[in-house]
N, CA, C and O atoms as a DFTB+ gen file, in Angstrom:
348 C
 N C O
     1  1      41.190       3.382       3.229
     2  2      39.745       2.424       1.833
     3  2      40.089       3.080       0.942
     4  3      40.275       2.463      -0.107
     5  1      40.280       4.275       0.929
     6  2      40.756       4.653      -0.871
     7  2      41.518       3.192      -1.723
     8  3      41.263       2.385      -2.617
     9  1      42.718       3.577      -0.621
    10  2      44.157       2.328      -0.771
    11  2      43.652       1.072      -1.354
    12  3      43.513       0.603      -2.484
    13  1      43.399       0.661       0.048
    14  2      42.650      -1.052      -0.679
    15  2      41.347      -1.203      -1.268
    16  3      40.724      -2.214      -0.941
    17  1      40.475       0.102      -2.574
    18  2      39.987      -0.416      -3.529
    19  2      40.529       0.032      -4.300
    20  3      40.144      -0.562      -5.306
    21  1      41.892       1.407      -4.851
    22  2      42.150       0.649      -5.690
    23  2      43.028      -0.143      -5.617
    24  3      43.132      -0.750      -6.683
    25  1      44.158      -0.642      -4.436
    26  2      44.803      -1.994      -4.278
    27  2      44.102      -3.204      -5.566
    28  3      44.570      -3.601      -6.633
    29  1      42.983      -3.464      -4.946
    30  2      41.320      -4.359      -5.556
    31  2      41.270      -4.503      -7.104
    32  3      41.194      -5.472      -7.859
    33  1      41.349      -3.045      -7.291
    34  2      41.264      -2.569      -8.861
    35  2      42.272      -3.047      -9.412
    36  3      42.317      -3.970     -10.225
    37  1      42.932      -2.563      -9.077
    38  2      43.953      -2.709      -9.750
    39  2      44.363      -4.882     -10.101
    40  3      44.276      -5.660     -11.051
    41  1      44.761      -4.930      -8.745
    42  2      44.737      -6.671      -8.706
    43  2      43.491      -7.206      -9.846
    44  3      43.918      -8.055     -10.628
    45  1      42.070      -6.836     -10.031
    46  2      41.280      -7.097     -11.109
    47  2      42.278      -6.993     -11.749
    48  3      43.337      -7.590     -11.557
    49  1      41.842      -5.645     -13.183
    50  2      42.316      -4.845     -13.770
    51  2      44.217      -6.017     -14.605
    52  3      44.353      -6.372     -15.776
    53  1      45.055      -6.211     -13.649
    54  2      45.615      -7.095     -13.860
    55  2      46.682      -6.008     -13.664
    56  3      47.735      -6.576     -13.954
    57  1      46.973      -4.655     -13.298
    58  2      47.895      -3.550     -13.872
    59  2      47.794      -2.863     -12.874
    60  3      46.972      -2.075     -12.408
    61  1      49.343      -3.524     -12.438
    62  2      50.038      -2.445     -10.710
    63  2      50.525      -1.306     -11.333
    64  3      50.972      -0.451     -10.568
    65  1      50.562      -1.019     -12.785
    66  2      50.546       1.226     -11.933
    67  2      49.204       1.148     -11.971
    68  3      48.706       2.206     -12.356
    69  1      48.618       0.511     -11.782
    70  2      46.837       1.493     -11.478
    71  2      47.277       2.239     -10.323
    72  3      47.057       3.445     -10.211
    73  1      48.211       1.200      -9.017
    74  2      48.224       2.061      -8.064
    75  2      48.795       3.295      -7.781
    76  3      48.398       4.169      -7.010
    77  1      50.153       3.249      -8.774
    78  2      50.329       4.096      -9.138
    79  2      50.092       5.851      -9.990
    80  3      50.677       6.933     -10.039
    81  1      48.770       5.155     -10.574
    82  2      48.294       6.236     -11.447
    83  2      47.110       6.927     -10.503
    84  3      46.972       8.121     -10.238
    85  1      46.114       5.537      -9.985
    86  2      44.747       6.206      -9.532
    87  2      45.478       7.601      -8.583
    88  3      46.622       8.053      -8.528
    89  1      43.639       8.128      -7.635
    90  2      43.652       9.022      -7.210
    91  2      42.205       9.164      -6.493
    92  3      41.284       8.963      -7.284
    93  1      41.818       9.453      -5.223
    94  2      40.898       9.067      -4.880
    95  2      40.093      10.159      -5.850
    96  3      38.956      10.014      -5.402
    97  1      39.993      11.019      -6.752
    98  2      39.036      11.625      -7.907
    99  2      39.035      10.582      -8.887
   100  3      38.165      10.871      -9.708
   101  1      39.610       9.481      -9.199
   102  2      40.090       9.235     -10.949
   103  2      38.492       8.210     -10.448
   104  3      38.217       7.619      -9.404
   105  1      37.773       8.378     -11.673
   106  2      35.927       8.003     -11.688
   107  2      37.045       6.229     -12.285
   108  3      38.090       6.192     -12.935
   109  1      36.349       5.244     -11.795
   110  2      36.110       4.227     -11.706
   111  2      36.385       3.580     -13.140
   112  3      37.306       2.826     -13.452
   113  1      35.530       3.985     -13.788
   114  2      34.602       3.352     -15.063
   115  2      35.207       3.993     -16.646
   116  3      35.207       3.391     -17.720
   117  1      35.724       5.471     -16.347
   118  2      35.919       6.296     -17.654
   119  2      37.028       6.013     -17.266
   120  3      37.406       5.002     -17.859
   121  1      38.425       6.712     -15.942
   122  2      39.022       6.854     -16.102
   123  2      39.704       5.697     -15.776
   124  3      40.675       5.656     -16.532
   125  1      39.702       4.486     -14.856
   126  2      40.637       3.391     -14.874
   127  2      40.102       2.581     -15.899
   128  3      40.855       2.028     -16.699
   129  1      38.876       2.456     -15.954
   130  2      38.423       1.504     -17.702
   131  2      38.122       0.420     -17.010
   132  3      38.444      -0.660     -17.504
   133  1      37.636       0.437     -16.087
   134  2      37.081      -1.507     -15.546
   135  2      35.596      -1.193     -16.265
   136  3      34.836      -0.234     -16.400
   137  1      35.684      -3.058     -16.758
   138  2      34.475      -2.778     -17.910
   139  2      33.768      -3.780     -16.385
   140  3      34.275      -4.041     -15.295
   141  1      32.002      -4.219     -17.173
   142  2      31.401      -4.597     -16.596
   143  2      31.706      -6.075     -15.711
   144  3      31.423      -6.416     -14.563
   145  1      32.350      -6.688     -16.732
   146  2      32.972      -8.383     -15.751
   147  2      34.022      -7.552     -14.887
   148  3      33.881      -7.595     -13.664
   149  1      34.593      -7.138     -15.182
   150  2      35.320      -6.919     -13.840
   151  2      34.557      -5.604     -12.790
   152  3      35.141      -5.566     -11.707
   153  1      33.663      -4.790     -12.871
   154  2      32.726      -4.301     -11.879
   155  2      32.638      -5.810     -11.259
   156  3      33.184      -6.127     -10.202
   157  1      32.097      -6.432     -11.836
   158  2      31.575      -7.287     -10.320
   159  2      32.869      -8.123     -10.065
   160  3      32.690      -9.016      -9.237
   161  1      34.213      -8.042     -10.615
   162  2      34.604      -8.771      -9.229
   163  2      34.912      -8.208      -8.482
   164  3      35.059      -8.495      -7.294
   165  1      35.217      -6.502      -9.471
   166  2      35.915      -5.547      -7.692
   167  2      34.817      -5.375      -6.818
   168  3      35.044      -4.999      -5.668
   169  1      33.556      -5.614      -7.228
   170  2      32.455      -5.688      -6.204
   171  2      32.445      -7.007      -4.935
   172  3      32.121      -7.099      -3.750
   173  1      32.973      -7.848      -5.937
   174  2      32.708      -9.056      -5.113
   175  2      34.047      -9.509      -4.245
   176  3      33.908     -10.318      -3.327
   177  1      35.200      -9.022      -4.531
   178  2      36.548      -9.159      -3.441
   179  2      35.707      -7.555      -2.652
   180  3      35.462      -7.536      -1.446
   181  1      35.513      -6.862      -3.182
   182  2      34.989      -5.456      -2.434
   183  2      34.424      -6.084      -1.085
   184  3      35.014      -6.073      -0.005
   185  1      32.707      -6.837      -1.440
   186  2      32.525      -7.267      -0.301
   187  2      33.251      -8.475       0.627
   188  3      32.898      -8.595       1.801
   189  1      34.153      -9.258       0.127
   190  2      35.029      -9.503       0.735
   191  2      35.667      -9.118       2.227
   192  3      35.511      -9.630       3.335
   193  1      36.743      -7.572       1.585
   194  2      37.829      -7.435       2.143
   195  2      37.173      -6.883       3.394
   196  3      37.766      -7.025       4.464
   197  1      35.407      -5.952       3.333
   198  2      34.802      -5.492       3.632
   199  2      33.959      -5.216       4.822
   200  3      33.568      -4.400       5.657
   201  1      33.921      -6.947       4.160
   202  2      32.319      -8.102       5.216
   203  2      31.762      -7.369       5.343
   204  3      31.429      -6.867       6.417
   205  1      31.254      -6.822       3.488
   206  2      29.501      -5.991       3.987
   207  2      29.116      -6.944       2.295
   208  3      29.775      -7.653       1.534
   209  1      27.741      -6.448       2.345
   210  2      26.787      -7.261       0.500
   211  2      26.526      -5.657       0.161
   212  3      26.275      -4.619       0.772
   213  1      26.785      -6.191      -1.442
   214  2      26.328      -5.210      -1.551
   215  2      25.079      -5.432      -2.882
   216  3      25.174      -6.040      -3.948
   217  1      24.109      -4.778      -2.375
   218  2      22.865      -5.191      -3.076
   219  2      22.354      -4.246      -4.280
   220  3      21.688      -3.211      -4.257
   221  1      23.021      -5.133      -5.546
   222  2      23.063      -5.164      -7.497
   223  2      21.758      -4.466      -7.487
   224  3      21.878      -3.412      -8.111
   225  1      20.385      -4.655      -6.962
   226  2      19.509      -3.981      -7.377
   227  2      19.561      -2.645      -6.454
   228  3      19.323      -1.640      -7.125
   229  1      19.677      -2.526      -5.829
   230  2      19.812      -0.828      -5.293
   231  2      21.810      -0.493      -5.157
   232  3      22.450      -0.111      -4.177
   233  1      22.071      -0.679      -5.923
   234  2      23.439       0.142      -6.457
   235  2      23.214       0.809      -7.355
   236  3      22.475       0.439      -8.266
   237  1      23.836       2.035      -7.319
   238  2      23.952       3.090      -8.456
   239  2      25.001       3.404      -9.013
   240  3      25.924       3.844      -8.327
   241  1      25.145       3.249     -10.510
   242  2      26.359       3.316     -11.421
   243  2      26.868       4.541     -10.882
   244  3      28.097       4.543     -10.812
   245  1      26.042       6.065     -10.293
   246  2      27.188       6.912      -9.325
   247  2      28.122       6.970      -8.916
   248  3      29.075       7.697      -9.196
   249  1      27.882       5.529      -7.538
   250  2      28.599       5.506      -6.540
   251  2      30.382       5.243      -7.343
   252  3      31.328       4.883      -6.643
   253  1      30.463       5.395      -8.223
   254  2      31.127       4.852      -9.700
   255  2      32.538       6.201     -10.123
   256  3      33.633       5.924     -10.614
   257  1      32.221       7.105      -9.880
   258  2      32.051       7.959      -9.927
   259  2      33.773       8.629      -9.992
   260  3      34.575       8.864     -10.897
   261  1      33.766       8.765      -8.407
   262  2      34.409       8.465      -7.586
   263  2      35.429       7.318      -7.239
   264  3      34.890       6.268      -7.587
   265  1      36.833       7.032      -6.632
   266  2      37.456       6.472      -5.632
   267  2      36.914       6.992      -4.258
   268  3      36.971       6.284      -3.253
   269  1      36.445       8.116      -4.252
   270  2      35.762       8.390      -3.025
   271  2      34.705       8.326      -2.377
   272  3      34.500       8.140      -1.178
   273  1      33.803       8.547      -3.527
   274  2      32.081       7.903      -3.836
   275  2      32.151       7.220      -3.655
   276  3      31.447       7.028      -2.664
   277  1      32.649       6.341      -3.950
   278  2      32.807       4.644      -3.685
   279  2      33.010       4.075      -2.302
   280  3      32.465       3.138      -1.720
   281  1      33.910       4.878      -1.969
   282  2      33.822       4.979      -0.526
   283  2      33.433       5.098       0.705
   284  3      33.751       4.547       1.759
   285  1      32.607       6.001       0.370
   286  2      31.398       6.832       1.401
   287  2      30.369       6.130       1.112
   288  3      29.608       5.884       2.047
   289  1      29.957       5.487      -0.539
   290  2      28.780       4.656      -0.453
   291  2      29.721       3.066       1.032
   292  3      29.090       2.505       1.928
   293  1      30.940       2.892       0.764
   294  2      30.789       1.774       0.991
   295  2      30.856       1.818       3.059
   296  3      30.596       0.912       3.851
   297  1      31.271       3.142       3.300
   298  2      30.764       3.581       4.991
   299  2      29.844       3.527       5.347
   300  3      29.192       3.115       6.307
   301  1      29.748       4.145       4.205
   302  2      27.456       4.227       4.703
   303  2      27.424       2.354       4.815
   304  3      28.059       1.675       5.621
   305  1      26.575       1.912       3.842
   306  2      26.547       0.279       3.751
   307  2      26.752      -0.252       4.708
   308  3      25.931      -0.796       5.447
   309  1      28.546      -0.117       4.901
   310  2      29.078      -0.775       6.053
   311  2      28.416       0.095       7.645
   312  3      28.673      -0.601       8.627
   313  1      27.744       1.270       7.970
   314  2      27.161       1.547       9.077
   315  2      25.758       0.954       9.624
   316  3      25.299       0.923      10.766
   317  1      25.156       0.415       8.171
   318  2      23.619      -0.142       7.970
   319  2      23.985      -1.584       8.573
   320  3      23.678      -1.862       9.732
   321  1      24.626      -2.451       7.769
   322  2      25.141      -3.376       8.553
   323  2      25.414      -3.467       9.920
   324  3      24.564      -3.960      10.661
   325  1      26.412      -3.087      10.332
   326  2      26.043      -2.893      11.607
   327  2      25.403      -2.229      13.206
   328  3      25.615      -2.280      14.418
   329  1      24.313      -1.478      11.980
   330  2      23.369      -1.246      13.020
   331  2      22.060      -2.177      12.672
   332  3      21.078      -2.052      13.403
   333  1      22.025      -2.941      11.771
   334  2      21.045      -4.510      12.011
   335  2      21.852      -5.646      12.443
   336  3      21.363      -6.772      12.526
   337  1      22.627      -5.484      12.620
   338  2      23.906      -6.489      13.600
   339  2      23.097      -6.294      15.105
   340  3      22.463      -7.044      15.847
   341  1      23.430      -5.075      15.116
   342  2      23.050      -4.245      16.647
   343  2      21.451      -3.697      17.179
   344  3      21.024      -3.014      18.109
   345  1      20.760      -4.570      15.782
   346  2      19.194      -3.740      15.665
   347  2      18.577      -5.161      16.527
   348  3      17.382      -5.241      16.808
């Protein structure tokens, strides 16, 4: 999942070098330089890629402190989506 997130960020920023530079501990905002408009595009692409819905009202910017943290958030969100489908 981490590699897919890095690839999405690289595509949105139109910076292929991020695929080599970014790692699981990279801060999405401060290290990778994702601005607010790019962040919206990243989130929309992530929603499409993983077939999930991110609620902007409940989204915490702390989830962007690292690729790993964002992936953990997405994994939890995905579990919740699956539970809602079963329920």
